[in-house]
Coordinates of C-alpha atoms in Angstrom, one line a residue:
Chain R
M16 CA 61.2 63.2 145.0
A17 CA 63.8 64.5 147.3
T18 CA 66.9 65.6 145.6
T19 CA 68.4 67.0 148.4
T20 CA 71.6 64.7 149.6
A21 CA 72.2 65.3 153.4
A22 CA 76.2 66.9 153.2
L23 CA 78.9 66.3 154.9
T24 CA 79.7 68.3 158.1
T25 CA 82.8 69.5 156.6
S26 CA 84.6 70.2 159.2
S27 CA 87.6 68.7 157.1
H28 CA 88.8 67.7 160.4
Q29 CA 92.2 66.0 159.9
P30 CA 93.2 63.3 162.3
P31 CA 95.4 64.4 165.3
T32 CA 99.0 63.0 164.8
R33 CA 98.5 61.1 168.0
K34 CA 95.6 58.9 166.6
I35 CA 96.9 58.0 163.6
L36 CA 100.6 56.8 165.4
T37 CA 97.6 55.3 167.4
V38 CA 96.3 53.1 164.2
Y39 CA 99.9 52.4 163.4
W40 CA 100.9 51.3 166.9
K41 CA 97.9 49.3 166.9
E42 CA 97.7 47.5 163.7
A43 CA 101.2 46.3 163.9
K44 CA 100.7 45.1 168.1
Y45 CA 98.0 42.7 166.8
E46 CA 100.0 41.6 163.6
F47 CA 102.8 40.9 165.3
L48 CA 99.9 39.2 168.7
K49 CA 98.0 36.7 165.7
N50 CA 101.5 35.6 164.2
L51 CA 102.9 34.6 167.3
R52 CA 100.0 32.9 167.9
L53 CA 99.7 31.1 164.7
R54 CA 102.1 28.3 165.7
M55 CA 102.1 27.2 162.3
Y56 CA 104.4 30.6 161.6
S57 CA 106.1 31.5 165.0
V58 CA 107.1 28.0 165.3
A59 CA 108.3 27.1 162.3
T60 CA 110.4 30.8 161.8
I61 CA 112.1 30.7 164.6
F62 CA 112.7 26.7 164.5
F63 CA 113.6 25.5 161.6
P64 CA 117.0 27.9 161.9
L65 CA 117.8 27.5 164.8
M66 CA 117.6 23.1 164.7
F67 CA 119.8 23.4 161.5
Y68 CA 122.0 25.8 163.2
V69 CA 122.2 23.2 166.3
L70 CA 122.6 20.1 163.3
F71 CA 125.1 21.2 161.5
G72 CA 127.4 24.7 163.0
L73 CA 127.5 22.3 166.9
V74 CA 126.5 19.1 166.5
L75 CA 127.9 17.9 162.9
G76 CA 130.4 21.2 162.1
R77 CA 133.7 20.2 162.1
R78 CA 134.7 20.9 159.5
S79 CA 136.7 24.6 159.0
M80 CA 134.7 27.3 157.2
G81 CA 137.3 29.2 155.2
G82 CA 139.1 29.5 158.2
F83 CA 136.5 29.9 160.3
N84 CA 134.5 27.5 162.9
P85 CA 130.9 26.0 162.1
A86 CA 129.6 27.3 165.5
S87 CA 130.8 31.1 163.8
Y88 CA 130.6 30.8 160.2
L89 CA 127.0 30.1 160.3
I90 CA 125.1 32.7 162.8
P91 CA 124.8 35.1 159.6
T92 CA 124.2 32.4 157.1
Y93 CA 121.7 31.1 159.6
G94 CA 120.6 34.5 160.4
T95 CA 119.7 35.0 156.8
F96 CA 118.4 32.5 155.6
G97 CA 116.0 33.0 159.3
V98 CA 114.9 37.2 159.2
I99 CA 114.3 35.6 155.1
G100 CA 111.7 32.8 156.3
A101 CA 110.4 35.7 159.0
S102 CA 110.1 38.1 156.3
L103 CA 108.3 36.1 153.2
F104 CA 106.2 34.6 155.4
G105 CA 105.5 37.5 157.3
T106 CA 104.1 39.1 154.8
A107 CA 103.3 37.3 151.5
A108 CA 101.3 34.4 153.1
G109 CA 99.3 36.9 155.3
L110 CA 98.6 39.3 152.5
A111 CA 98.2 36.2 150.2
A112 CA 95.2 35.0 152.2
E113 CA 93.7 38.5 153.0
R114 CA 93.6 39.4 149.9
G115 CA 91.7 36.4 148.5
L116 CA 89.5 35.6 151.1
G117 CA 88.0 39.2 151.6
W118 CA 89.1 40.4 155.0
L119 CA 91.1 43.1 153.3
Q120 CA 88.3 43.9 151.4
V121 CA 86.7 44.5 155.4
K122 CA 89.3 47.0 156.0
R123 CA 89.4 49.3 152.7
A124 CA 86.0 50.1 153.8
S125 CA 86.9 51.0 156.5
P126 CA 89.2 54.4 157.3
M127 CA 91.4 52.3 158.3
P128 CA 94.9 53.9 156.3
T129 CA 95.8 51.3 153.4
F130 CA 99.7 52.1 154.5
A131 CA 99.2 51.3 157.7
Y132 CA 98.0 47.2 157.1
F133 CA 101.2 47.3 155.4
T134 CA 103.6 48.8 157.3
A135 CA 102.2 46.5 160.4
K136 CA 103.3 43.4 157.7
I137 CA 106.5 44.8 157.9
A138 CA 107.3 45.7 161.9
M139 CA 106.1 42.2 162.7
S140 CA 108.7 41.0 160.5
M141 CA 111.6 42.7 161.3
A142 CA 110.4 41.6 164.9
F143 CA 110.4 37.6 163.9
S144 CA 113.5 39.0 162.8
A145 CA 114.8 39.9 165.5
V146 CA 114.4 37.5 167.9
V147 CA 115.5 35.1 165.1
V148 CA 119.4 36.6 165.0
L149 CA 119.1 36.3 169.0
L150 CA 118.4 33.6 169.4
L151 CA 121.0 32.0 166.9
M152 CA 123.3 34.2 169.1
L153 CA 122.1 33.3 172.1
L154 CA 122.9 29.8 171.1
G155 CA 125.9 30.5 169.4
V156 CA 127.7 32.2 172.3
T157 CA 126.5 29.8 175.5
L158 CA 126.4 25.8 173.9
G159 CA 128.9 26.7 171.0
G160 CA 131.6 29.0 172.1
V161 CA 131.3 31.7 169.9
H162 CA 133.4 34.8 170.5
L163 CA 131.6 37.2 169.9
P164 CA 131.5 41.1 171.4
L165 CA 129.2 43.3 172.3
W166 CA 129.3 46.1 169.5
Q167 CA 129.6 43.2 167.0
A168 CA 126.0 41.0 167.8
A169 CA 124.4 44.9 168.4
K170 CA 126.4 45.7 164.2
L171 CA 125.0 41.9 163.1
L172 CA 121.7 42.1 164.4
G173 CA 121.4 45.6 162.9
V174 CA 122.1 44.3 159.6
L175 CA 119.8 41.7 159.3
V176 CA 117.2 43.6 160.8
A177 CA 117.8 46.2 158.3
G178 CA 118.2 43.3 155.8
S179 CA 114.5 42.0 156.0
L180 CA 113.4 45.0 154.6
P181 CA 114.3 44.1 151.2
F182 CA 112.4 40.3 151.5
C183 CA 109.6 41.6 152.9
A184 CA 109.1 43.6 149.6
M185 CA 109.3 40.5 147.9
G186 CA 106.9 38.9 150.0
L187 CA 104.1 41.5 148.9
A188 CA 104.8 41.1 145.9
I189 CA 104.6 37.7 145.9
G190 CA 101.5 38.1 148.0
Y191 CA 99.7 40.0 145.6
F192 CA 100.2 37.1 142.8
A193 CA 99.7 34.3 144.9
G194 CA 96.4 32.0 146.0
P195 CA 94.8 32.4 148.8
N196 CA 96.1 28.5 150.2
S197 CA 98.6 28.3 147.7
A198 CA 100.6 31.5 149.0
P199 CA 103.3 29.1 151.6
A200 CA 103.7 26.8 149.4
T201 CA 104.7 29.2 146.6
I202 CA 107.1 30.5 149.4
N203 CA 109.0 27.8 149.6
M204 CA 109.2 27.4 146.4
I205 CA 110.9 30.4 146.0
Y206 CA 112.5 30.5 149.6
L207 CA 114.0 27.2 149.8
P208 CA 115.9 27.4 146.5
L209 CA 117.0 30.7 147.5
S210 CA 118.6 29.9 150.6
F211 CA 120.9 27.3 148.9
C212 CA 121.8 28.8 146.0
S213 CA 123.2 31.7 148.5
G214 CA 124.8 29.6 150.5
L215 CA 122.8 30.3 153.6
W216 CA 122.9 26.2 154.5
V217 CA 126.5 25.3 152.6
P218 CA 128.5 28.1 153.1
I219 CA 129.1 29.3 149.9
M220 CA 133.4 28.4 149.0
F221 CA 131.4 24.2 149.0
L222 CA 129.5 24.6 146.4
P223 CA 130.1 24.6 142.6
K224 CA 131.6 27.1 140.5
L225 CA 128.6 27.9 138.8
L226 CA 126.7 28.2 141.5
Q227 CA 128.8 30.8 142.9
Q228 CA 128.8 32.3 139.6
I229 CA 124.5 32.4 140.2
A230 CA 124.9 33.3 143.9
E231 CA 125.8 37.1 142.7
F232 CA 123.0 37.4 141.3
L233 CA 120.6 37.0 144.4
P234 CA 119.7 39.0 147.3
A235 CA 119.9 36.8 149.8
Y236 CA 123.4 36.1 149.3
H237 CA 124.3 39.8 149.2
L238 CA 122.7 39.8 152.7
S239 CA 124.3 37.0 154.6
Q240 CA 127.8 38.6 153.1
L241 CA 127.2 41.6 154.4
A242 CA 126.0 39.7 157.7
L243 CA 129.7 37.2 157.9
G244 CA 131.4 40.6 157.1
V245 CA 130.4 42.0 160.2
V246 CA 132.0 39.2 161.9
G247 CA 135.1 39.6 159.2
A248 CA 133.7 36.0 157.6
G249 CA 132.8 37.8 154.2
R250 CA 134.8 37.6 150.6
Q251 CA 136.3 41.0 151.2
E252 CA 134.3 42.5 148.6
S253 CA 132.4 45.8 148.2
N254 CA 129.4 46.9 151.4
W255 CA 128.9 49.0 149.4
T256 CA 127.6 47.1 146.1
H257 CA 125.8 44.9 148.3
W258 CA 123.8 47.0 149.3
Q259 CA 123.5 48.8 146.3
Y260 CA 122.1 44.9 145.2
L261 CA 119.6 45.0 147.8
I262 CA 118.4 48.2 147.9
G263 CA 117.7 47.8 143.5
F264 CA 115.9 44.8 144.5
T265 CA 114.0 46.2 146.8
L266 CA 112.7 49.0 144.3
I267 CA 112.0 45.9 142.1
C268 CA 110.1 44.5 144.7
L269 CA 108.1 47.0 145.4
G270 CA 107.4 48.4 141.6
V271 CA 106.2 44.2 141.6
A272 CA 103.9 45.2 144.5
R273 CA 102.6 47.6 143.1
F274 CA 101.5 47.0 140.2
G275 CA 100.1 43.6 141.7
L276 CA 98.3 46.5 144.2
Q277 CA 96.3 48.1 141.2
R278 CA 95.7 45.3 139.2
D279 CA 93.9 43.8 141.8
E280 CA 92.1 47.1 143.1
G281 CA 91.4 47.1 139.4
K282 CA 90.0 43.7 138.9
L283 CA 87.9 43.7 142.9
Y284 CA 86.9 47.3 143.2
G285 CA 87.8 48.7 140.2
Chain A
M12 CA 73.1 60.6 165.2
V13 CA 72.3 64.0 165.5
T14 CA 73.1 65.6 162.5
T15 CA 71.2 63.5 160.1
E16 CA 67.7 64.4 162.2
K17 CA 68.7 68.1 161.7
E18 CA 69.4 67.2 157.9
A19 CA 66.2 64.8 158.3
S20 CA 63.6 67.7 160.1
G21 CA 65.6 70.6 157.4
A22 CA 64.3 68.7 154.0
Q23 CA 61.2 68.0 155.3
E24 CA 60.5 71.6 156.2
R25 CA 61.7 72.1 152.1
G26 CA 58.9 69.8 151.0
A27 CA 61.0 66.5 150.7
A28 CA 60.0 63.5 152.5
A29 CA 63.6 62.5 154.1
A30 CA 67.2 63.4 153.5
I31 CA 69.3 60.7 151.1
V32 CA 71.7 60.1 152.5
A33 CA 73.5 57.2 149.4
R34 CA 72.2 57.5 145.9
L35 CA 72.7 55.3 142.8
Q36 CA 71.6 56.9 139.6
G37 CA 71.8 55.5 136.5
V38 CA 74.8 53.1 137.4
S39 CA 76.2 50.0 135.0
K40 CA 79.0 47.5 136.2
S41 CA 80.9 44.7 134.7
Y42 CA 83.6 42.9 135.3
G43 CA 84.6 41.6 132.2
E44 CA 81.8 39.7 130.2
I45 CA 79.5 39.3 133.2
Q46 CA 77.5 42.4 133.9
A47 CA 76.8 42.2 137.4
L48 CA 74.6 45.8 137.4
R49 CA 72.3 47.9 134.6
N50 CA 71.3 51.0 134.6
V51 CA 70.3 50.9 138.5
D52 CA 68.3 54.0 140.2
F53 CA 67.6 53.9 143.7
S54 CA 68.5 55.6 146.8
L55 CA 68.4 55.3 150.6
R56 CA 66.8 57.9 153.5
A57 CA 67.8 58.8 156.8
G58 CA 66.7 56.5 159.2
E59 CA 65.5 53.9 157.4
L60 CA 66.0 50.6 156.5
L61 CA 66.4 49.4 153.1
A62 CA 66.1 45.8 152.6
L63 CA 67.9 44.8 148.4
L64 CA 66.2 41.9 147.8
G65 CA 67.5 39.2 145.1
P66 CA 68.9 35.8 144.8
N67 CA 72.5 34.9 144.2
G68 CA 74.2 36.4 141.3
A69 CA 71.7 39.4 141.3
G70 CA 74.2 42.1 141.2
K71 CA 73.4 43.1 145.5
T72 CA 77.4 43.0 146.3
T73 CA 77.8 44.3 143.8
V74 CA 75.5 47.5 144.9
V75 CA 77.2 47.6 148.4
K76 CA 81.2 47.6 147.2
L77 CA 79.7 50.4 145.1
L78 CA 78.7 52.7 148.0
L79 CA 81.6 51.4 150.0
G80 CA 83.6 53.3 146.9
L81 CA 85.5 49.4 146.4
A82 CA 84.5 49.6 143.2
K83 CA 83.7 52.5 140.8
P84 CA 80.7 52.4 138.6
N85 CA 81.4 51.7 135.1
H86 CA 78.1 54.5 134.1
G87 CA 77.1 56.3 136.2
T88 CA 77.0 57.9 139.3
V89 CA 77.3 57.2 143.0
E90 CA 77.0 59.5 146.1
V91 CA 77.3 58.4 149.8
F92 CA 76.9 61.9 152.2
G93 CA 77.0 63.8 149.1
G94 CA 80.9 62.6 148.1
T95 CA 82.0 60.3 146.4
P96 CA 82.1 56.8 148.8
A97 CA 85.9 56.1 149.2
E98 CA 86.7 60.0 150.2
P99 CA 88.0 59.5 154.2
T100 CA 85.2 61.6 156.1
V101 CA 82.8 60.0 154.3
R102 CA 84.3 56.2 155.6
M103 CA 84.1 57.6 159.0
R104 CA 81.2 57.5 159.5
V105 CA 79.8 54.4 157.4
G106 CA 80.2 50.7 158.9
A107 CA 79.8 47.4 156.9
M108 CA 79.7 44.3 157.2
L109 CA 80.7 42.0 154.3
Q110 CA 80.9 38.4 153.5
V111 CA 84.6 36.9 154.3
S112 CA 85.5 33.6 153.7
R113 CA 87.9 34.1 156.4
V114 CA 88.9 36.3 159.4
P115 CA 92.1 36.6 160.9
E116 CA 91.5 33.2 163.1
T117 CA 93.9 34.2 166.1
L118 CA 92.9 37.3 167.4
R119 CA 90.4 37.9 169.7
V120 CA 87.1 39.0 170.2
R121 CA 88.4 42.3 172.1
E122 CA 91.2 42.4 169.9
H123 CA 89.3 42.6 166.6
I124 CA 87.3 45.6 167.8
D125 CA 89.7 47.5 169.7
L126 CA 91.8 47.4 166.4
F127 CA 89.1 48.2 164.4
R128 CA 87.8 51.3 167.0
S129 CA 91.4 53.1 166.7
Y130 CA 90.6 53.9 162.8
Y131 CA 87.3 56.0 163.7
P132 CA 87.5 60.0 165.4
K133 CA 84.5 58.3 167.5
P134 CA 84.1 55.0 168.2
L135 CA 81.1 53.6 170.3
S136 CA 83.3 52.6 173.7
V137 CA 84.3 48.7 173.4
S138 CA 81.4 47.7 176.2
E139 CA 78.6 49.3 174.1
I140 CA 79.6 47.1 170.5
L141 CA 80.2 43.9 172.9
G142 CA 76.5 44.8 173.8
A143 CA 75.2 45.9 170.8
A144 CA 76.3 42.5 168.8
G145 CA 75.8 40.0 172.1
L146 CA 80.0 39.8 172.4
T147 CA 80.0 40.4 176.4
E148 CA 80.3 36.4 177.6
I149 CA 82.4 35.4 174.7
K150 CA 85.0 38.6 174.5
D151 CA 88.0 37.0 174.9
R152 CA 87.6 34.6 172.7
L153 CA 89.9 34.0 169.6
F154 CA 87.9 34.2 166.4
G155 CA 88.5 30.6 165.2
D156 CA 86.6 29.1 168.6
L157 CA 83.9 30.7 167.6
S158 CA 80.8 29.1 166.3
G159 CA 79.4 30.0 162.8
G160 CA 76.6 32.4 164.4
Q161 CA 79.3 33.7 166.8
R162 CA 81.3 35.1 163.8
Q163 CA 78.8 36.5 162.0
R164 CA 78.1 38.7 165.8
V165 CA 81.6 39.9 165.7
L166 CA 81.9 40.7 161.7
F167 CA 78.4 42.5 162.9
A168 CA 80.3 44.1 165.7
L169 CA 83.4 44.9 163.7
A170 CA 81.0 47.5 161.6
L171 CA 79.3 49.1 164.5
C172 CA 83.5 50.7 165.7
G173 CA 82.8 53.6 164.4
D174 CA 79.0 54.5 165.2
P175 CA 78.1 55.1 161.9
D176 CA 75.2 57.0 160.6
L177 CA 75.4 54.5 158.3
L178 CA 75.3 50.8 157.5
F179 CA 76.0 48.4 155.2
L180 CA 74.9 44.4 156.0
D181 CA 75.6 42.4 153.1
E182 CA 73.5 39.4 153.5
P183 CA 74.2 39.4 157.6
T184 CA 72.3 36.1 158.1
V185 CA 73.9 33.9 155.4
G186 CA 74.1 30.0 157.2
L187 CA 73.0 31.1 160.3
D188 CA 70.2 28.8 162.2
V189 CA 66.8 30.1 162.7
E190 CA 67.8 31.4 166.2
S191 CA 70.7 33.3 165.6
R192 CA 69.2 34.9 162.8
R193 CA 66.4 36.1 164.9
G194 CA 68.8 37.2 167.5
L195 CA 71.1 39.8 164.7
W196 CA 67.7 40.8 163.9
E197 CA 66.9 41.8 167.0
Q198 CA 70.6 43.4 167.2
I199 CA 70.0 45.2 163.5
R200 CA 65.9 46.6 164.5
R201 CA 67.7 48.5 167.8
L202 CA 70.2 50.0 165.1
V203 CA 67.4 51.2 163.6
A204 CA 65.6 52.3 166.4
R205 CA 68.7 54.9 167.1
G206 CA 67.8 56.3 163.9
K207 CA 70.7 54.6 162.0
T208 CA 70.0 54.1 158.0
V209 CA 70.4 50.3 157.0
L210 CA 71.0 48.9 154.1
L211 CA 70.7 45.1 154.1
T212 CA 71.1 42.7 151.0
T213 CA 69.2 39.5 151.3
H214 CA 67.7 36.5 149.4
Y215 CA 65.6 35.9 152.7
L216 CA 62.0 37.9 151.5
E217 CA 61.0 36.4 154.5
E218 CA 64.1 38.8 156.3
A219 CA 63.4 42.2 154.5
D220 CA 59.6 41.5 155.4
A221 CA 60.4 41.3 159.2
L222 CA 62.8 44.6 159.5
A223 CA 62.6 46.3 156.3
D224 CA 60.8 49.6 155.7
R225 CA 61.3 49.6 152.4
V226 CA 62.6 46.8 149.0
V227 CA 64.0 47.4 146.8
V228 CA 64.2 43.8 144.1
L229 CA 66.7 43.0 141.8
N230 CA 67.4 40.9 139.7
Q231 CA 70.0 40.1 137.0
G232 CA 71.2 43.6 137.6
S233 CA 68.3 45.1 137.5
V234 CA 65.9 46.8 140.1
V235 CA 62.9 44.6 139.5
A236 CA 60.3 46.0 141.9
E237 CA 60.7 48.9 144.7
G238 CA 57.9 49.6 147.7
T239 CA 57.0 48.8 151.0
P240 CA 57.2 45.0 152.2
S241 CA 53.3 44.9 152.0
E242 CA 53.7 46.8 148.1
I243 CA 56.4 43.5 147.2
K244 CA 54.1 41.1 148.9
A245 CA 50.5 42.7 147.1
K246 CA 52.3 42.2 143.8
T247 CA 53.8 39.4 144.6
A248 CA 50.9 37.4 146.4
G249 CA 50.3 35.4 144.0
R250 CA 47.9 31.7 143.5
R251 CA 49.5 28.9 142.2
I252 CA 47.0 26.5 140.4
R253 CA 47.7 23.3 140.4
C254 CA 44.9 21.0 137.2
I255 CA 45.6 18.6 134.8
S256 CA 44.8 20.3 131.8
R257 CA 44.8 19.3 127.2
L258 CA 45.5 22.8 127.4
A259 CA 49.1 23.6 125.5
L260 CA 51.7 25.2 127.7
E261 CA 51.7 28.4 125.4
D262 CA 47.8 28.9 125.3
L263 CA 47.7 29.0 129.2
R264 CA 50.9 31.5 129.3
Q265 CA 48.8 33.5 127.0
L266 CA 45.7 33.3 129.3
P267 CA 45.1 37.1 131.3
H268 CA 46.5 37.4 134.8
V269 CA 49.2 34.2 134.3
I270 CA 52.7 35.0 135.5
S271 CA 53.7 31.4 133.9
A272 CA 53.1 27.6 133.6
H273 CA 54.6 25.0 133.8
Q274 CA 54.5 21.3 133.2
D275 CA 54.6 18.6 136.2
R276 CA 54.4 15.3 135.2
E277 CA 51.0 15.3 134.2
T278 CA 49.7 18.5 135.7
V279 CA 50.2 21.4 134.8
E280 CA 51.7 24.3 137.4
I281 CA 50.4 28.1 136.7
R282 CA 51.2 30.6 138.8
T283 CA 48.5 34.0 138.5
A284 CA 48.7 37.2 140.4
R285 CA 44.3 35.9 141.2
A286 CA 43.3 32.2 140.5
E287 CA 39.3 33.2 139.6
P288 CA 39.0 35.2 136.0
V289 CA 42.4 32.2 135.2
L290 CA 39.8 29.3 136.8
R291 CA 37.0 30.9 134.3
A292 CA 38.5 30.9 131.6
L293 CA 40.1 27.0 132.2
L294 CA 36.8 26.0 132.8
A295 CA 35.2 28.0 129.6
R296 CA 38.1 26.6 127.4
D297 CA 38.6 22.9 128.6
P298 CA 36.1 20.9 129.6
E299 CA 37.4 18.3 130.5
L300 CA 39.3 20.6 133.1
S301 CA 40.2 17.8 136.4
G302 CA 42.5 17.7 139.1
I303 CA 42.0 21.5 140.1
E304 CA 43.9 22.7 143.6
V305 CA 44.9 25.9 144.4
T306 CA 47.6 27.1 146.9
S307 CA 48.1 30.8 147.8
A308 CA 51.9 30.9 146.8
G309 CA 54.1 31.0 150.0
L310 CA 57.0 34.1 150.1
E311 CA 59.1 32.3 148.6
D312 CA 56.5 31.3 145.3
A313 CA 55.9 35.5 145.9
F314 CA 59.5 36.5 145.9
L315 CA 59.8 33.5 142.5
A316 CA 57.2 34.8 141.2
L317 CA 58.6 38.4 141.0
T318 CA 61.8 37.6 139.6
R319 CA 60.6 35.1 137.0
D320 CA 57.5 38.0 135.8
H321 CA 60.6 39.9 134.8
N322 CA 62.2 37.3 132.5
H323 CA 59.5 35.6 131.3
N324 CA 61.3 34.5 128.3
S325 CA 63.7 32.2 130.6
S326 CA 62.2 28.3 130.6
D327 CA 64.3 27.6 134.0
S328 CA 62.2 25.6 136.6
P329 CA 61.9 26.9 139.3
R330 CA 63.2 24.7 141.6
T331 CA 66.9 24.9 139.8
K332 CA 66.4 28.9 139.8
F333 CA 65.4 29.0 143.5
P334 CA 68.3 30.8 144.4
A335 CA 70.6 28.3 147.1
R336 CA 70.5 28.7 151.0
G337 CA 73.2 29.1 153.6
N338 CA 75.6 29.2 151.1

């Protein structure tokens, strides 16, 4: 009986930083390509916010929205709507399917750094968020006659892309609890009511009083107010309060996602 | 592979057969109520192809998961390259082909390979990987456009990316047609020829016979037999006797050398390691014995006999007990 175990020639080689960066880069690049080619994701994510904007902001928009013309007011709100969609679907749908149907296991058996898997999904979602926001602004400026100075456009883009993070965190949390095939339905059941109640479709001041009060507890409301604030259409509440809500929400979601990850490992890998 | 060869020869100098690359010792694993493995012991030696053979649900995949560090045993130890399987330094030297229900379909074959190569310090070149898995012609296709056999080959290619010393292939040919299966066998043989150590799980005895140096038979979470393919076949190379007899099934089962006995309409079917002594006993005890028919048990029957032998009291009919194919 051979009792010698082939010992590892431990040179304890630390992979060089460049090598690690390559992994993170490729993981994100292919995550992006994968979703770009997945029309269910790329078309839906970009098309719906733009369609709503054209419909309610450009074609039907007559009514003044708190002193603003709809084409201006709806860029930040549909921008928020688009960012949340790109983030939730970009993280939750892929994660739920990949962990439920075995692909994540193949990756986990490799030396892939686990963190690279998650950052790739977040980076991809942020990239799509940026595309949606840029296209909305382009439509508004060209077809809606919206006056949007460059610095304002840049700030709006920055706020909304940063604001995709809380919803990526939420997506990871959902991805750990939704079934592989039911995830898109689950996401919609959260995404659509959340968007409506936060005043992303119909401006917040046109919502019933009760919904307006509920909105103040919803992360989507706080992001939309930050975005509206950039163009001076917000409700003059403290930006810091909005950020605090979003940061708190992000932390809660990351906590839930972490719990899901550990539960999953207990079940699947424990 | 240089290190493994060195290790192997080093071990031989010390009088051992070949270095042990991976080992399970007294491993038990349960998922909630379900006991997947009971006190499993076996080791994998450098340069060999070990087939883990057993019906569906025998615990083969659990063994692979334990060896990959994707699961932890409840009892016992799992060791790979002298360390714990989940260590990054161990994972760098290991490749795995697992059963996956869905692989991202909107990436091209070469893109999947490019990504997996980036995980390893010294990956094989893209052209080597494509060649070894027979994917050169279809490297630009999207995964979603591939046939079942081609998809399996991509998963095989991903297992090769890091130029691993040790490969785990979990049911690599399940659901493949004969031609694709033989193609993949050829590719697996080439790996072994290059000195890789391979653990392959399968529920086809034929596959274990065609590829393996050594076979470990697993049934209901326990190792029921271990040996070279010919040893396993010798243990299991049984005969099937069909006849019409007045003897009760219980009495038939008590006869020496009888593995099992079943009623099949008016005939009884007896499985045995040796037909002659059983026939003599039958003729001596039942003068009205008729319709005698002796056939050699096929490989599948032999395998069945082996796993049945282990749980004799099971009253399942052989057909329902036989593992479903191509799931």
